[in-house]
Amino acid sequence: MLTDRQRIERQKSAPALMRLHHALSRLRSVVTVMNTGAHPDDEQSGLLAYFRFGAGMRVIVGCSTRGEGGQNALGPERGGALGLMRSREMEEAARILDCDIAWLGHGPDDAVHDFGFSKDGDRTFDRWGEERIVERLVRAYRSERPDIVIPTFLDVPGQHGHHRAMTHAAERAIALAADNQAFPEHFAQGLKPWRVTKYYLPAWSGGGDTYDDEVPPPEATLIVRAEGREPATGADYDRIGEWSRYYHASQGMGHWPEEPKTQWPLHLLLAEKTGAEVSVLDNLPADLTALAAHAEMPEAIAKALQDAQKAIDSAIVAFPDRDAIIASLVSAARNIDTIRANAPADFLLAHEHRLLRKKTEIDAALIEAAAIFDEAELTPPVMSPAGEALLQVRFGVGHTQYQAQVEPVLPEHCAAYAHETTATTQSFDIKAGAEAAFSPLYRPVWYSLGGNGEFYVRVTAQFSDYQAKASFDLAEQFALVPAQSVRIEPEAVIVQLDPAGKTQWPVNVTVSGDPQPVRFISTGGWTVVQSAGSTILHAPGKPKAGLFRLQAQIAGRDAVRQTPVSYPHIGRVMYREPELLNVLALDLKLPQGARIGYIGGGADRVGLWLSRMGLDVTELEPKHLAGDLQQFTCIVVGIFAFGLRQDLAEATTRLHSYVENGGHLLTLYHRPTDGWNPQLTPVRPLKIGSPSLRWRVTDPAATVTVLAPEHILLNWPNCITDKDWQGWNKERGLYFASHWDEAYQPLLSMHDANEQPLTGALLSARIGKGRHTHTSLVLHHQMDRLVAGAFRLMANLVSGADDESLSDI
């Protein structure tokens, strides 16, 4: 249930007059533009803000992945959970832009997913399948019928491979979408061929801190000029774009442009008609009146189109006079109904989608102008099969005058029963059948006009003899989930292979929801013995090295863990994944007597894994940083932490003294923007490479060459061998150091195919009595993926600098 503060924030962010103004501005154009990208946050937000609010166009973001392979500057979510989080961020960003989303990929289990960084479009297609992503784009073109398509990035060397693949696929899909022989299965599903009128490339470079386009952008054939400010808010269009980007908070987005951008250069690559352009709308029907120029248009239909547009124009001019707006919009809607009933078949084949869209927009504007709907809230918003909830629909002041009716739209095997009606609310008892299916985690589309997901409400209202319909989403996202959530702690047991070592480990199993017993399926000789009040993992007689996964089951099915992902900017959503008891058995030795201080910013779980390895770990808070640091044999700084924790930035000189006085400081990778001053943050100068595309190794199987084979960090307490570099996931490392003080010694060299070796992945320096080690290896991700070599290497990297064995070699 929403808190009072959440309700206040929502009302503040979208006051009624602004909503009405935006509902009317949607009606100005019949043109649709699609901006394609590979990840949530790829969209060109300022340009889209202008297209939507400045030109009145319908805007769609076509996005291939959920961003599940990226990083998270806010918290520990990774993989599928991060993909769900970034999907919600994209939806909230789209809400600000009043645009729609066509998702092409559907989470980490889908072939089209974010598998981490790629430097080449062909390598991306190796994972996605070129025909697969092209088919999905063709489907999106045919479903949404954009007149204009604009990718955000160029398909050039030096650019992210995912971006390159999407731009290549977006262009290929143009011709195929219009081909009545291509993907005939679409036609059996009700789709029809569609010809995109214009395909533009961005005439700007995608280079910067991350990317490094090797060729200049194409020559601009047109400049989109966003003059003036958006009328309802008085804000520059580029700043509205940043309002939208603010919701990509997990990626550190949302910046205040001191000089808002007002021009976007485009290069017209493909078009039905050629020639110089003044506007992207050239050679496109700007509004309903322009449609009247259709060949052999009957005079009565042409007049109805003109009258409909005049009525729309009158409604826009009448703002904020609600009665005048309603009268004009009803007239426009009636004319559109006449056109659809009587227009020639060839006209409807080409343009009926525009008429249907305009009717939907008019109905939404009518219900907004009549102040009919306030909110629909389901309590609780998360249900299980055979569960019950209460739906409350709250009305505005106009619901009685316009005879408003509410219809809950429900998932299959769910039902609504009218519960209670008052002067301002209508309530329904919602019951889910026992056979109701669980909600998908990743929705295929999202629409700014509402009606998203499996559960929403449809409102109808009567305006004289015209009935308007509009769909509204629930206040909180609905989900139908399993009745039990199983949580096993720890989710992974790290076992040191030692004949004299432990053979039993306690496991805590918690069942939330409907209490049922949990059983485990044994594997590799590993078994779980349960008795009253205890669950014990037992090792086989002679355990072998490897990763063993014991499946948990409950109520006759595989158990799942349900984890809320909750942040103020996206609300609360429920992520679920199979729940297993993982056992990683490995030859692992730990530095004796180690006392580890861990400084995290919430973006990794390295401190947790160090504890599960059996090390003594203290999570360092501000009070610790102000105290005696020399009590720790090693202090580990987690990824991004210098940028996320002000107290850490303020303690930098104390960390330097800690090293000088005999401590070992281990810093995990940081981006140049993460508060990393190359002269002041590290103990000695150390610069992180930029643009980062040039300073990373994306192949997780890239050959690793040891530059200092005798160095203690690669030999004690574990001897690191080629086997430790096997089985890595996603990539080797990011944000490699590019320059460093001569005190630092590079220990490793690696590179992607056809590139020069990089030696900034692991650097270590003896400084004073202590040591500073900096690594750009993605050890935190490998530990999450239970890669044995990452644990063995990390055990070495957290060794104390004052041990006799760590003297200079």
mmCIF file of C-alpha atoms in Angstrom, residues 192-486:
data_model
loop_
_atom_site.group_PDB
_atom_site.id
_atom_site.type_symbol
_atom_site.label_atom_id
_atom_site.label_comp_id
_atom_site.label_asym_id
_atom_site.label_seq_id
_atom_site.Cartn_x
_atom_site.Cartn_y
_atom_site.Cartn_z
ATOM 1 C CA LYS A 192 0.395 -6.458 -41.843
ATOM 2 C CA PRO A 193 3.429 -5.243 -43.771
ATOM 3 C CA TRP A 194 4.558 -1.766 -42.818
ATOM 4 C CA ARG A 195 6.879 0.631 -44.600
ATOM 5 C CA VAL A 196 8.886 2.979 -42.396
ATOM 6 C CA THR A 197 8.975 6.285 -44.262
ATOM 7 C CA LYS A 198 12.281 7.621 -42.915
ATOM 8 C CA TYR A 199 15.332 6.101 -41.302
ATOM 9 C CA TYR A 200 17.823 8.550 -39.803
ATOM 10 C CA LEU A 201 21.239 7.970 -38.335
ATOM 11 C CA PRO A 202 22.510 10.177 -35.523
ATOM 12 C CA ALA A 203 24.923 12.716 -37.001
ATOM 13 C CA TRP A 204 26.785 12.921 -33.708
ATOM 14 C CA SER A 205 29.633 10.902 -32.304
ATOM 15 C CA GLY A 206 28.981 8.305 -29.634
ATOM 16 C CA GLY A 207 32.438 8.866 -28.225
ATOM 17 C CA GLY A 208 33.057 10.082 -24.696
ATOM 18 C CA ASP A 209 34.089 8.661 -21.359
ATOM 19 C CA THR A 210 32.942 5.172 -22.345
ATOM 20 C CA TYR A 211 32.984 4.844 -26.139
ATOM 21 C CA ASP A 212 35.458 5.922 -28.779
ATOM 22 C CA ASP A 213 33.933 5.958 -32.265
ATOM 23 C CA GLU A 214 36.787 5.398 -34.717
ATOM 24 C CA VAL A 215 35.126 7.153 -37.647
ATOM 25 C CA PRO A 216 33.360 10.512 -37.687
ATOM 26 C CA PRO A 217 29.570 10.600 -37.794
ATOM 27 C CA PRO A 218 27.791 11.032 -41.137
ATOM 28 C CA GLU A 219 27.115 14.504 -42.446
ATOM 29 C CA ALA A 220 23.990 16.123 -41.040
ATOM 30 C CA THR A 221 21.188 16.437 -43.566
ATOM 31 C CA LEU A 222 18.814 17.978 -41.032
ATOM 32 C CA ILE A 223 19.076 19.772 -37.707
ATOM 33 C CA VAL A 224 16.230 19.219 -35.247
ATOM 34 C CA ARG A 225 15.888 22.493 -33.364
ATOM 35 C CA ALA A 226 14.090 22.427 -30.023
ATOM 36 C CA GLU A 227 13.271 26.093 -29.724
ATOM 37 C CA GLY A 228 11.588 27.558 -26.672
ATOM 38 C CA ARG A 229 10.296 25.692 -23.659
ATOM 39 C CA GLU A 230 7.599 23.129 -23.010
ATOM 40 C CA PRO A 231 4.419 25.153 -22.285
ATOM 41 C CA ALA A 232 2.946 23.136 -19.415
ATOM 42 C CA THR A 233 6.100 23.013 -17.296
ATOM 43 C CA GLY A 234 8.099 25.971 -18.600
ATOM 44 C CA ALA A 235 11.139 23.676 -18.814
ATOM 45 C CA ASP A 236 13.671 23.274 -21.615
ATOM 46 C CA TYR A 237 13.136 20.076 -23.573
ATOM 47 C CA ASP A 238 16.638 18.868 -22.805
ATOM 48 C CA ARG A 239 16.018 19.357 -19.088
ATOM 49 C CA ILE A 240 12.795 17.334 -19.375
ATOM 50 C CA GLY A 241 15.015 14.701 -20.939
ATOM 51 C CA GLU A 242 17.150 14.783 -17.798
ATOM 52 C CA TRP A 243 14.015 14.489 -15.645
ATOM 53 C CA SER A 244 13.495 11.248 -17.491
ATOM 54 C CA ARG A 245 17.125 10.123 -17.213
ATOM 55 C CA TYR A 246 16.954 10.754 -13.470
ATOM 56 C CA TYR A 247 15.005 7.495 -13.236
ATOM 57 C CA HIS A 248 17.971 5.527 -14.610
ATOM 58 C CA ALA A 249 19.467 5.934 -11.158
ATOM 59 C CA SER A 250 21.087 2.499 -11.041
ATOM 60 C CA GLN A 251 23.322 3.747 -13.863
ATOM 61 C CA GLY A 252 24.104 7.067 -12.177
ATOM 62 C CA MET A 253 21.994 9.028 -14.656
ATOM 63 C CA GLY A 254 20.274 12.367 -14.204
ATOM 64 C CA HIS A 255 22.415 15.496 -14.555
ATOM 65 C CA TRP A 256 21.560 19.178 -14.618
ATOM 66 C CA PRO A 257 22.664 20.683 -17.953
ATOM 67 C CA GLU A 258 23.893 24.213 -17.388
ATOM 68 C CA GLU A 259 23.369 24.860 -21.095
ATOM 69 C CA PRO A 260 20.439 22.720 -22.255
ATOM 70 C CA LYS A 261 20.928 21.188 -25.666
ATOM 71 C CA THR A 262 18.649 22.644 -28.341
ATOM 72 C CA GLN A 263 19.908 21.024 -31.549
ATOM 73 C CA TRP A 264 20.229 17.419 -32.691
ATOM 74 C CA PRO A 265 21.814 16.742 -36.115
ATOM 75 C CA LEU A 266 20.404 13.802 -38.101
ATOM 76 C CA HIS A 267 21.474 12.069 -41.297
ATOM 77 C CA LEU A 268 18.638 10.810 -43.516
ATOM 78 C CA LEU A 269 19.837 7.405 -44.706
ATOM 79 C CA LEU A 270 16.642 5.840 -46.086
ATOM 80 C CA ALA A 271 13.464 7.579 -47.248
ATOM 81 C CA GLU A 272 10.591 7.103 -49.653
ATOM 82 C CA LYS A 273 11.239 10.573 -51.061
ATOM 83 C CA THR A 274 14.581 12.296 -51.316
ATOM 84 C CA GLY A 275 15.508 15.933 -51.276
ATOM 85 C CA ALA A 276 16.383 18.661 -48.824
ATOM 86 C CA GLU A 277 14.376 18.710 -45.609
ATOM 87 C CA VAL A 278 13.381 21.476 -43.269
ATOM 88 C CA SER A 279 11.721 19.201 -40.705
ATOM 89 C CA VAL A 280 11.515 15.505 -39.866
ATOM 90 C CA LEU A 281 7.810 15.913 -40.648
ATOM 91 C CA ASP A 282 8.459 16.770 -44.303
ATOM 92 C CA ASN A 283 6.661 14.284 -46.592
ATOM 93 C CA LEU A 284 4.667 12.935 -43.640
ATOM 94 C CA PRO A 285 1.014 13.643 -42.748
ATOM 95 C CA ALA A 286 1.390 16.136 -39.931
ATOM 96 C CA ASP A 287 -2.221 15.898 -38.733
ATOM 97 C CA LEU A 288 -5.674 14.628 -39.697
ATOM 98 C CA THR A 289 -6.168 17.386 -42.258
ATOM 99 C CA ALA A 290 -3.118 16.170 -44.167
ATOM 100 C CA LEU A 291 -4.717 12.736 -44.482
ATOM 101 C CA ALA A 292 -7.501 14.298 -46.547
ATOM 102 C CA ALA A 293 -5.031 14.547 -49.445
ATOM 103 C CA HIS A 294 -5.184 10.769 -49.894
ATOM 104 C CA ALA A 295 -5.773 9.819 -53.533
ATOM 105 C CA GLU A 296 -9.426 9.772 -54.663
ATOM 106 C CA MET A 297 -10.654 10.715 -51.197
ATOM 107 C CA PRO A 298 -14.469 11.209 -51.143
ATOM 108 C CA GLU A 299 -15.366 14.796 -50.372
ATOM 109 C CA ALA A 300 -17.442 13.844 -47.314
ATOM 110 C CA ILE A 301 -14.554 11.924 -45.760
ATOM 111 C CA ALA A 302 -12.093 14.719 -46.522
ATOM 112 C CA LYS A 303 -14.424 17.177 -44.802
ATOM 113 C CA ALA A 304 -14.804 14.870 -41.793
ATOM 114 C CA LEU A 305 -11.018 14.711 -41.456
ATOM 115 C CA GLN A 306 -10.786 18.493 -41.642
ATOM 116 C CA ASP A 307 -13.608 18.914 -39.136
ATOM 117 C CA ALA A 308 -12.019 16.439 -36.756
ATOM 118 C CA GLN A 309 -8.737 18.358 -36.840
ATOM 119 C CA LYS A 310 -10.522 21.697 -36.378
ATOM 120 C CA ALA A 311 -12.263 20.262 -33.315
ATOM 121 C CA ILE A 312 -8.942 19.056 -31.925
ATOM 122 C CA ASP A 313 -7.386 22.468 -32.540
ATOM 123 C CA SER A 314 -10.348 24.110 -30.786
ATOM 124 C CA ALA A 315 -9.915 21.817 -27.775
ATOM 125 C CA ILE A 316 -6.232 22.699 -27.518
ATOM 126 C CA VAL A 317 -6.948 26.428 -27.753
ATOM 127 C CA ALA A 318 -9.741 26.118 -25.148
ATOM 128 C CA PHE A 319 -7.336 24.961 -22.399
ATOM 129 C CA PRO A 320 -8.049 25.096 -19.469
ATOM 130 C CA ASP A 321 -11.813 25.424 -20.065
ATOM 131 C CA ARG A 322 -12.854 21.836 -19.412
ATOM 132 C CA ASP A 323 -16.417 22.156 -20.734
ATOM 133 C CA ALA A 324 -15.236 23.659 -24.022
ATOM 134 C CA ILE A 325 -12.507 21.015 -24.319
ATOM 135 C CA ILE A 326 -15.041 18.214 -23.808
ATOM 136 C CA ALA A 327 -17.449 19.602 -26.395
ATOM 137 C CA SER A 328 -14.700 19.909 -29.022
ATOM 138 C CA LEU A 329 -13.225 16.475 -28.340
ATOM 139 C CA VAL A 330 -16.620 14.767 -28.575
ATOM 140 C CA SER A 331 -17.082 16.403 -31.979
ATOM 141 C CA ALA A 332 -13.631 15.178 -33.082
ATOM 142 C CA ALA A 333 -14.357 11.629 -31.905
ATOM 143 C CA ARG A 334 -17.672 11.488 -33.752
ATOM 144 C CA ASN A 335 -16.015 12.613 -36.967
ATOM 145 C CA ILE A 336 -13.362 9.920 -36.612
ATOM 146 C CA ASP A 337 -16.078 7.301 -36.119
ATOM 147 C CA THR A 338 -17.709 8.522 -39.347
ATOM 148 C CA ILE A 339 -14.417 8.303 -41.205
ATOM 149 C CA ARG A 340 -13.699 4.765 -40.030
ATOM 150 C CA ALA A 341 -17.177 3.635 -41.039
ATOM 151 C CA ASN A 342 -17.178 5.178 -44.519
ATOM 152 C CA ALA A 343 -13.632 5.783 -45.760
ATOM 153 C CA PRO A 344 -12.283 3.804 -48.756
ATOM 154 C CA ALA A 345 -10.621 0.490 -47.926
ATOM 155 C CA ASP A 346 -7.227 1.559 -49.306
ATOM 156 C CA PHE A 347 -7.257 4.653 -47.089
ATOM 157 C CA LEU A 348 -8.065 2.580 -44.003
ATOM 158 C CA LEU A 349 -5.361 0.075 -44.896
ATOM 159 C CA ALA A 350 -2.819 2.905 -44.916
ATOM 160 C CA HIS A 351 -4.114 5.084 -42.096
ATOM 161 C CA GLU A 352 -6.680 3.404 -39.847
ATOM 162 C CA HIS A 353 -3.994 2.861 -37.191
ATOM 163 C CA ARG A 354 -3.650 6.650 -36.985
ATOM 164 C CA LEU A 355 -7.396 7.058 -36.520
ATOM 165 C CA LEU A 356 -7.524 4.368 -33.841
ATOM 166 C CA ARG A 357 -4.603 5.963 -32.018
ATOM 167 C CA LYS A 358 -6.268 9.366 -32.183
ATOM 168 C CA LYS A 359 -9.524 7.926 -30.816
ATOM 169 C CA THR A 360 -7.617 6.363 -27.902
ATOM 170 C CA GLU A 361 -5.870 9.672 -27.195
ATOM 171 C CA ILE A 362 -9.144 11.623 -27.442
ATOM 172 C CA ASP A 363 -10.883 9.254 -25.019
ATOM 173 C CA ALA A 364 -8.027 9.580 -22.534
ATOM 174 C CA ALA A 365 -8.188 13.386 -22.851
ATOM 175 C CA LEU A 366 -11.978 13.377 -22.356
ATOM 176 C CA ILE A 367 -11.780 11.362 -19.158
ATOM 177 C CA GLU A 368 -8.953 13.598 -17.931
ATOM 178 C CA ALA A 369 -10.874 16.777 -18.789
ATOM 179 C CA ALA A 370 -13.967 15.458 -17.027
ATOM 180 C CA ALA A 371 -11.963 14.744 -13.831
ATOM 181 C CA ILE A 372 -13.382 11.223 -13.611
ATOM 182 C CA PHE A 373 -10.539 9.015 -12.361
ATOM 183 C CA ASP A 374 -8.106 9.409 -9.487
ATOM 184 C CA GLU A 375 -6.512 6.070 -8.612
ATOM 185 C CA ALA A 376 -6.917 2.292 -8.563
ATOM 186 C CA GLU A 377 -5.223 0.521 -5.682
ATOM 187 C CA LEU A 378 -5.032 -3.209 -5.003
ATOM 188 C CA THR A 379 -4.383 -4.314 -1.419
ATOM 189 C CA PRO A 380 -2.183 -6.276 -1.307
ATOM 190 C CA PRO A 381 -0.701 -5.689 -4.771
ATOM 191 C CA VAL A 382 0.984 -9.112 -4.715
ATOM 192 C CA MET A 383 -1.245 -12.207 -4.693
ATOM 193 C CA SER A 384 -0.850 -15.972 -4.892
ATOM 194 C CA PRO A 385 -3.114 -18.558 -6.548
ATOM 195 C CA ALA A 386 -6.278 -19.025 -4.444
ATOM 196 C CA GLY A 387 -5.532 -15.676 -2.773
ATOM 197 C CA GLU A 388 -7.782 -12.654 -2.283
ATOM 198 C CA ALA A 389 -7.296 -8.894 -2.426
ATOM 199 C CA LEU A 390 -9.342 -5.699 -2.351
ATOM 200 C CA LEU A 391 -9.435 -3.327 -5.314
ATOM 201 C CA GLN A 392 -10.436 0.254 -4.559
ATOM 202 C CA VAL A 393 -11.068 2.660 -7.432
ATOM 203 C CA ARG A 394 -11.163 6.311 -6.386
ATOM 204 C CA PHE A 395 -13.056 8.762 -8.577
ATOM 205 C CA GLY A 396 -12.722 12.439 -9.316
ATOM 206 C CA VAL A 397 -15.534 14.987 -9.130
ATOM 207 C CA GLY A 398 -16.882 14.249 -12.619
ATOM 208 C CA HIS A 399 -17.650 10.557 -12.324
ATOM 209 C CA THR A 400 -21.332 10.992 -11.460
ATOM 210 C CA GLN A 401 -22.047 13.623 -14.117
ATOM 211 C CA TYR A 402 -20.586 11.446 -16.855
ATOM 212 C CA GLN A 403 -21.956 8.097 -15.568
ATOM 213 C CA ALA A 404 -18.523 6.555 -15.153
ATOM 214 C CA GLN A 405 -18.242 2.771 -14.984
ATOM 215 C CA VAL A 406 -15.249 0.669 -13.944
ATOM 216 C CA GLU A 407 -14.266 -2.753 -15.245
ATOM 217 C CA PRO A 408 -11.276 -4.581 -13.728
ATOM 218 C CA VAL A 409 -9.232 -6.336 -16.417
ATOM 219 C CA LEU A 410 -7.820 -9.464 -14.797
ATOM 220 C CA PRO A 411 -5.444 -12.345 -15.504
ATOM 221 C CA GLU A 412 -6.946 -15.646 -16.582
ATOM 222 C CA HIS A 413 -8.548 -17.603 -13.735
ATOM 223 C CA CYS A 414 -9.037 -14.471 -11.642
ATOM 224 C CA ALA A 415 -12.391 -12.852 -10.905
ATOM 225 C CA ALA A 416 -13.751 -9.557 -9.544
ATOM 226 C CA TYR A 417 -16.868 -9.199 -7.406
ATOM 227 C CA ALA A 418 -18.441 -5.816 -6.719
ATOM 228 C CA HIS A 419 -17.916 -5.086 -3.056
ATOM 229 C CA GLU A 420 -19.005 -1.576 -2.130
ATOM 230 C CA THR A 421 -19.741 1.758 -3.805
ATOM 231 C CA THR A 422 -19.566 5.159 -2.123
ATOM 232 C CA ALA A 423 -19.745 8.722 -3.404
ATOM 233 C CA THR A 424 -16.027 8.646 -4.242
ATOM 234 C CA THR A 425 -14.983 4.976 -4.501
ATOM 235 C CA GLN A 426 -15.948 1.662 -5.996
ATOM 236 C CA SER A 427 -14.550 -1.523 -4.453
ATOM 237 C CA PHE A 428 -14.139 -5.069 -5.737
ATOM 238 C CA ASP A 429 -13.175 -8.327 -4.085
ATOM 239 C CA ILE A 430 -10.504 -9.940 -6.255
ATOM 240 C CA LYS A 431 -10.076 -13.702 -6.106
ATOM 241 C CA ALA A 432 -7.346 -15.672 -7.845
ATOM 242 C CA GLY A 433 -8.120 -19.226 -8.856
ATOM 243 C CA ALA A 434 -5.889 -22.039 -7.682
ATOM 244 C CA GLU A 435 -4.873 -22.661 -11.316
ATOM 245 C CA ALA A 436 -3.925 -19.032 -12.021
ATOM 246 C CA ALA A 437 -0.491 -18.715 -13.643
ATOM 247 C CA PHE A 438 2.340 -16.715 -12.113
ATOM 248 C CA SER A 439 2.977 -13.279 -13.573
ATOM 249 C CA PRO A 440 5.828 -12.936 -16.059
ATOM 250 C CA LEU A 441 8.753 -10.963 -14.688
ATOM 251 C CA TYR A 442 9.348 -9.011 -17.887
ATOM 252 C CA ARG A 443 6.478 -7.372 -19.751
ATOM 253 C CA PRO A 444 6.836 -7.267 -23.571
ATOM 254 C CA VAL A 445 5.452 -3.724 -23.959
ATOM 255 C CA TRP A 446 4.648 -0.677 -21.863
ATOM 256 C CA TYR A 447 2.199 2.038 -22.900
ATOM 257 C CA SER A 448 2.095 5.579 -21.564
ATOM 258 C CA LEU A 449 -1.706 5.610 -21.945
ATOM 259 C CA GLY A 450 -2.050 2.756 -19.437
ATOM 260 C CA GLY A 451 -3.463 -0.739 -19.618
ATOM 261 C CA ASN A 452 -0.138 -2.369 -18.773
ATOM 262 C CA GLY A 453 0.435 -5.796 -17.322
ATOM 263 C CA GLU A 454 -2.123 -8.449 -16.539
ATOM 264 C CA PHE A 455 -4.266 -6.364 -14.184
ATOM 265 C CA TYR A 456 -5.537 -2.852 -14.809
ATOM 266 C CA VAL A 457 -8.891 -1.067 -14.857
ATOM 267 C CA ARG A 458 -10.918 0.141 -17.823
ATOM 268 C CA VAL A 459 -13.058 3.229 -17.250
ATOM 269 C CA THR A 460 -15.966 4.208 -19.484
ATOM 270 C CA ALA A 461 -17.824 7.508 -19.376
ATOM 271 C CA GLN A 462 -20.841 8.819 -21.258
ATOM 272 C CA PHE A 463 -20.603 12.196 -23.010
ATOM 273 C CA SER A 464 -24.138 12.611 -24.356
ATOM 274 C CA ASP A 465 -24.383 9.890 -27.000
ATOM 275 C CA TYR A 466 -20.624 9.278 -27.147
ATOM 276 C CA GLN A 467 -18.911 6.769 -24.856
ATOM 277 C CA ALA A 468 -15.231 7.256 -24.067
ATOM 278 C CA LYS A 469 -12.961 4.477 -22.788
ATOM 279 C CA ALA A 470 -9.583 4.681 -21.121
ATOM 280 C CA SER A 471 -7.323 2.224 -19.302
ATOM 281 C CA PHE A 472 -5.465 2.954 -16.076
ATOM 282 C CA ASP A 473 -2.678 1.086 -14.359
ATOM 283 C CA LEU A 474 -2.815 0.137 -10.699
ATOM 284 C CA ALA A 475 -1.068 2.415 -8.218
ATOM 285 C CA GLU A 476 1.431 -0.384 -7.508
ATOM 286 C CA GLN A 477 2.531 -3.049 -9.956
ATOM 287 C CA PHE A 478 0.493 -6.229 -9.651
ATOM 288 C CA ALA A 479 2.119 -9.643 -9.450
ATOM 289 C CA LEU A 480 0.716 -13.144 -9.059
ATOM 290 C CA VAL A 481 3.439 -15.148 -7.315
ATOM 291 C CA PRO A 482 3.966 -18.532 -5.650
ATOM 292 C CA ALA A 483 2.384 -18.989 -2.231
ATOM 293 C CA GLN A 484 5.751 -19.800 -0.672
ATOM 294 C CA SER A 485 9.088 -18.094 -0.841
ATOM 295 C CA VAL A 486 12.032 -20.191 0.279
#
